[in-house]
Amino acid sequence: MPYANSPVQQLNDRSREVFRLIVDSYVETGEPVGSRTLSARLSQPLSSATIRAVMADLEAMGLIYAPHTSAGRLPTEAGLRFFVSGLMETGHLDPDDRALIEARCRQSSKDLPAALESTTTLLSGLSRCAGLVFAPKAEAPLKHVEFVALSDERALVVTVSSDGLVENRIISVPRGLPPSVLVEATNYLNAHIVGRTMAEARARIFAELEGHRSEIDVLTKKVVEDGLAVWGGEAGGGALIVRGQANLLQNVHALDELERIRALFEALEAKERMLSLLDIANQAEGVQIFIGSDNPLFEVSGSSLIVAPFRSASEKIVGAIGVVGPTRLNYGRIIPLVDFTAKVLTRLIG
């Protein structure tokens, strides 16, 4: 977790409680909180003058600030980092949430793209923020490919990799295509792809087709080419899913907040920048929390990112799932949500 040394030893119990209440109020309302409000919420009564003195100390330490003269106080980014790393008590995930996440993943079985789509949507709903997931293009050697007719003009291409992942893609086929063509295309691909990655298989098959060394007919050749084309031929890259952006527009209190959300939307649309999300997840084990300027992807919007990797059966990181939203996230709830979801996906893949 990318946090600098915290001032936890410098805070006494009274200062910690005041600071915790300021953060709690910010997460709840997004508004500055003053000494009079804090006085009513403290476990032990303190005068407004005493509370103001405590707040002055917290401000001198860089943990809180006043957005304008005579205002209450808000936590700074540094203060939020300190709170998350030093004071926050991470909540236990509700059993109903656990059951819902597990059930949603089980519904998708071994179909990883469907599981990622469904789970990201669910995570967005449970967190009331934007859920996102990044998974790289499959690098595991392929085990099996099959074409399945869906209608007169569509077919399903099913690929199974050596690590057990299943991907389904739909392609268009000529109307009235004989079933024997799909069988021939299936047999041809399986004779060439076993033990090779998709990129290796594409290169080998296209070279053979272009060199006219294949004995398959014209229709089968087209089905094979279209089947390979749906995976794309570029190196690197990956699948990015973002769901629940509309959640970020809820509870926007001021024009500057709306502007930050707009900047976040622009960052989410910049897919080429988002491809570094997996690198972020690779930096450490388990859940990582990036608050404001911690995160180069979203520093302009002043947003927070909570992200965790999920792994294959061989313990290789194959993707990352997380939540992005304003810095006043409910960290105590969302951190265990992301952590549990990543672990369920890891079990699904394994």
CSV table of C-alpha atoms in Angstrom, one decimal, residues 120-306:
chain,number,residue,atom,x,y,z
A,120,THR,CA,-18.2,-6.1,-12.2
A,121,THR,CA,-21.8,-5.0,-12.6
A,122,LEU,CA,-22.6,-6.5,-9.2
A,123,LEU,CA,-19.5,-4.9,-7.5
A,124,SER,CA,-20.6,-1.6,-8.9
A,125,GLY,CA,-24.1,-2.0,-7.4
A,126,LEU,CA,-22.9,-3.1,-4.0
A,127,SER,CA,-20.3,-0.3,-3.7
A,128,ARG,CA,-22.5,2.4,-5.4
A,129,CYS,CA,-19.4,3.4,-7.4
A,130,ALA,CA,-18.0,2.4,-10.7
A,131,GLY,CA,-16.7,-1.2,-10.9
A,132,LEU,CA,-14.0,-2.0,-13.3
A,133,VAL,CA,-12.0,-5.1,-14.3
A,134,PHE,CA,-9.0,-5.6,-16.6
A,135,ALA,CA,-8.0,-8.9,-18.0
A,136,PRO,CA,-5.2,-9.3,-20.5
A,137,LYS,CA,-5.6,-11.3,-23.7
A,138,ALA,CA,-5.2,-15.0,-23.0
A,139,GLU,CA,-1.6,-16.2,-23.1
A,140,ALA,CA,-2.2,-19.8,-22.1
A,141,PRO,CA,-1.8,-22.4,-24.9
A,142,LEU,CA,-5.1,-23.4,-26.5
A,143,LYS,CA,-6.6,-26.8,-26.0
A,144,HIS,CA,-9.7,-26.9,-28.1
A,145,VAL,CA,-11.8,-24.8,-30.5
A,146,GLU,CA,-15.3,-25.5,-31.7
A,147,PHE,CA,-17.8,-23.8,-34.0
A,148,VAL,CA,-21.5,-24.1,-33.1
A,149,ALA,CA,-24.3,-22.9,-35.3
A,150,LEU,CA,-26.7,-20.4,-33.6
A,151,SER,CA,-28.9,-19.4,-36.5
A,152,ASP,CA,-28.8,-19.1,-40.3
A,153,GLU,CA,-26.3,-16.3,-40.2
A,154,ARG,CA,-24.5,-16.6,-36.8
A,155,ALA,CA,-22.2,-19.1,-35.2
A,156,LEU,CA,-20.5,-19.3,-31.8
A,157,VAL,CA,-16.7,-19.8,-31.6
A,158,VAL,CA,-15.8,-21.6,-28.4
A,159,THR,CA,-12.1,-21.7,-27.3
A,160,VAL,CA,-10.8,-23.7,-24.3
A,161,SER,CA,-7.3,-22.9,-23.1
A,162,SER,CA,-5.0,-25.3,-21.3
A,163,ASP,CA,-5.7,-23.7,-17.9
A,164,GLY,CA,-9.4,-24.4,-18.3
A,165,LEU,CA,-10.7,-21.0,-19.3
A,166,VAL,CA,-13.6,-20.9,-21.8
A,167,GLU,CA,-14.2,-17.9,-24.1
A,168,ASN,CA,-17.2,-17.5,-26.4
A,169,ARG,CA,-17.4,-15.2,-29.4
A,170,ILE,CA,-20.1,-14.8,-32.1
A,171,ILE,CA,-19.3,-14.5,-35.8
A,172,SER,CA,-21.4,-14.0,-38.9
A,173,VAL,CA,-21.6,-16.8,-41.4
A,174,PRO,CA,-23.0,-17.0,-44.9
A,175,ARG,CA,-26.8,-17.7,-44.9
A,176,GLY,CA,-27.5,-21.4,-45.6
A,177,LEU,CA,-24.0,-22.5,-44.6
A,178,PRO,CA,-23.9,-26.4,-44.6
A,179,PRO,CA,-23.3,-27.8,-41.1
A,180,SER,CA,-20.3,-29.8,-42.5
A,181,VAL,CA,-18.4,-26.5,-43.0
A,182,LEU,CA,-18.5,-25.8,-39.3
A,183,VAL,CA,-17.3,-29.3,-38.6
A,184,GLU,CA,-14.5,-29.0,-41.1
A,185,ALA,CA,-13.5,-25.6,-39.7
A,186,THR,CA,-13.5,-27.1,-36.2
A,187,ASN,CA,-11.3,-30.0,-37.2
A,188,TYR,CA,-8.9,-27.8,-39.2
A,189,LEU,CA,-8.3,-25.4,-36.3
A,190,ASN,CA,-7.9,-28.2,-33.7
A,191,ALA,CA,-5.2,-29.7,-35.8
A,192,HIS,CA,-3.2,-26.5,-35.7
A,193,ILE,CA,-3.9,-24.8,-32.4
A,194,VAL,CA,-3.2,-27.4,-29.7
A,195,GLY,CA,-0.3,-26.3,-27.5
A,196,ARG,CA,-0.1,-22.8,-29.1
A,197,THR,CA,-1.2,-19.5,-27.8
A,198,MET,CA,-3.9,-17.6,-29.9
A,199,ALA,CA,-1.2,-15.3,-31.3
A,200,GLU,CA,1.0,-18.3,-32.4
A,201,ALA,CA,-2.0,-20.1,-33.8
A,202,ARG,CA,-3.1,-17.1,-35.8
A,203,ALA,CA,0.3,-16.5,-37.3
A,204,ARG,CA,0.7,-20.2,-38.3
A,205,ILE,CA,-2.8,-20.6,-39.8
A,206,PHE,CA,-2.8,-17.3,-41.7
A,207,ALA,CA,0.6,-18.1,-43.2
A,208,GLU,CA,-0.7,-21.5,-44.4
A,209,LEU,CA,-3.9,-20.1,-45.8
A,210,GLU,CA,-2.1,-17.3,-47.6
A,211,GLY,CA,0.4,-19.8,-49.0
A,212,HIS,CA,-2.5,-21.9,-50.4
A,213,ARG,CA,-1.1,-24.9,-48.6
A,214,SER,CA,-4.4,-25.8,-47.0
A,215,GLU,CA,-6.8,-28.3,-48.6
A,216,ILE,CA,-9.9,-26.8,-47.0
A,217,ASP,CA,-12.5,-25.2,-49.4
A,218,VAL,CA,-13.3,-21.5,-49.8
A,219,LEU,CA,-16.3,-21.5,-47.3
A,220,THR,CA,-14.3,-23.3,-44.6
A,221,LYS,CA,-11.4,-20.9,-45.2
A,222,LYS,CA,-13.7,-17.9,-44.6
A,223,VAL,CA,-15.2,-19.4,-41.4
A,224,VAL,CA,-11.7,-20.1,-40.1
A,225,GLU,CA,-10.4,-16.6,-40.9
A,226,ASP,CA,-13.5,-15.0,-39.3
A,227,GLY,CA,-13.2,-17.2,-36.2
A,228,LEU,CA,-9.6,-16.1,-35.7
A,229,ALA,CA,-10.4,-12.5,-36.4
A,230,VAL,CA,-12.7,-12.0,-33.5
A,231,TRP,CA,-9.7,-12.3,-31.1
A,232,GLY,CA,-7.8,-9.5,-32.8
A,233,GLY,CA,-4.2,-9.7,-33.9
A,234,GLU,CA,-2.4,-7.0,-32.0
A,235,ALA,CA,0.2,-7.7,-29.4
A,236,GLY,CA,-0.7,-7.0,-25.8
A,237,GLY,CA,-3.9,-5.3,-25.0
A,238,GLY,CA,-6.7,-6.7,-23.0
A,239,ALA,CA,-10.3,-6.5,-22.1
A,240,LEU,CA,-11.5,-3.5,-20.0
A,241,ILE,CA,-15.0,-3.5,-18.4
A,242,VAL,CA,-16.3,-0.5,-16.6
A,243,ARG,CA,-19.8,-0.6,-15.1
A,244,GLY,CA,-21.8,1.8,-12.9
A,245,GLN,CA,-20.5,5.2,-14.0
A,246,ALA,CA,-23.9,6.7,-13.3
A,247,ASN,CA,-23.4,5.9,-9.6
A,248,LEU,CA,-20.7,8.5,-9.5
A,249,LEU,CA,-23.2,11.2,-10.3
A,250,GLN,CA,-25.2,10.5,-7.2
A,251,ASN,CA,-24.7,12.8,-4.2
A,252,VAL,CA,-22.7,15.4,-6.1
A,253,HIS,CA,-22.8,18.4,-3.9
A,254,ALA,CA,-20.9,21.1,-5.8
A,255,LEU,CA,-19.8,22.2,-9.2
A,256,ASP,CA,-16.2,21.3,-8.5
A,257,GLU,CA,-17.2,17.8,-7.6
A,258,LEU,CA,-19.1,17.5,-10.9
A,259,GLU,CA,-16.0,18.7,-12.7
A,260,ARG,CA,-13.9,16.0,-11.0
A,261,ILE,CA,-16.4,13.3,-12.0
A,262,ARG,CA,-16.3,14.6,-15.6
A,263,ALA,CA,-12.5,14.2,-15.5
A,264,LEU,CA,-12.8,10.7,-14.1
A,265,PHE,CA,-15.2,9.8,-17.0
A,266,GLU,CA,-12.6,11.0,-19.4
A,267,ALA,CA,-9.9,8.9,-17.7
A,268,LEU,CA,-12.1,5.8,-17.8
A,269,GLU,CA,-12.7,6.3,-21.5
A,270,ALA,CA,-8.9,6.4,-22.2
A,271,LYS,CA,-8.5,2.6,-22.5
A,272,GLU,CA,-4.9,2.8,-23.5
A,273,ARG,CA,-4.1,4.4,-20.1
A,274,MET,CA,-6.2,1.8,-18.3
A,275,LEU,CA,-4.1,-1.0,-19.6
A,276,SER,CA,-1.6,-0.2,-16.9
A,277,LEU,CA,-4.2,-1.3,-14.3
A,278,LEU,CA,-2.8,-4.8,-14.3
A,279,ASP,CA,0.7,-3.4,-13.6
A,280,ILE,CA,-0.8,-1.6,-10.6
A,281,ALA,CA,-2.2,-4.8,-9.2
A,282,ASN,CA,1.1,-6.6,-9.8
A,283,GLN,CA,2.9,-4.2,-7.4
A,284,ALA,CA,1.9,-6.0,-4.2
A,285,GLU,CA,-0.2,-8.8,-2.8
A,286,GLY,CA,-3.8,-8.4,-2.0
A,287,VAL,CA,-5.9,-5.2,-2.1
A,288,GLN,CA,-4.3,-1.9,-2.9
A,289,ILE,CA,-5.7,1.5,-2.2
A,290,PHE,CA,-4.8,4.6,-4.2
A,291,ILE,CA,-6.2,7.9,-3.0
A,292,GLY,CA,-6.1,11.0,-5.1
A,293,SER,CA,-2.6,11.8,-6.4
A,294,ASP,CA,-1.4,8.3,-5.3
A,295,ASN,CA,-2.9,7.1,-8.6
A,296,PRO,CA,-1.5,8.4,-11.8
A,297,LEU,CA,-4.5,7.2,-13.8
A,298,PHE,CA,-7.0,9.3,-11.9
A,299,GLU,CA,-5.0,12.0,-10.2
A,300,VAL,CA,-6.6,14.8,-12.3
A,301,SER,CA,-10.0,13.8,-11.0
A,302,GLY,CA,-8.9,13.4,-7.4
A,303,SER,CA,-10.5,10.0,-7.3
A,304,SER,CA,-9.7,6.8,-5.3
A,305,LEU,CA,-9.1,3.4,-6.7
A,306,ILE,CA,-9.4,0.1,-4.7
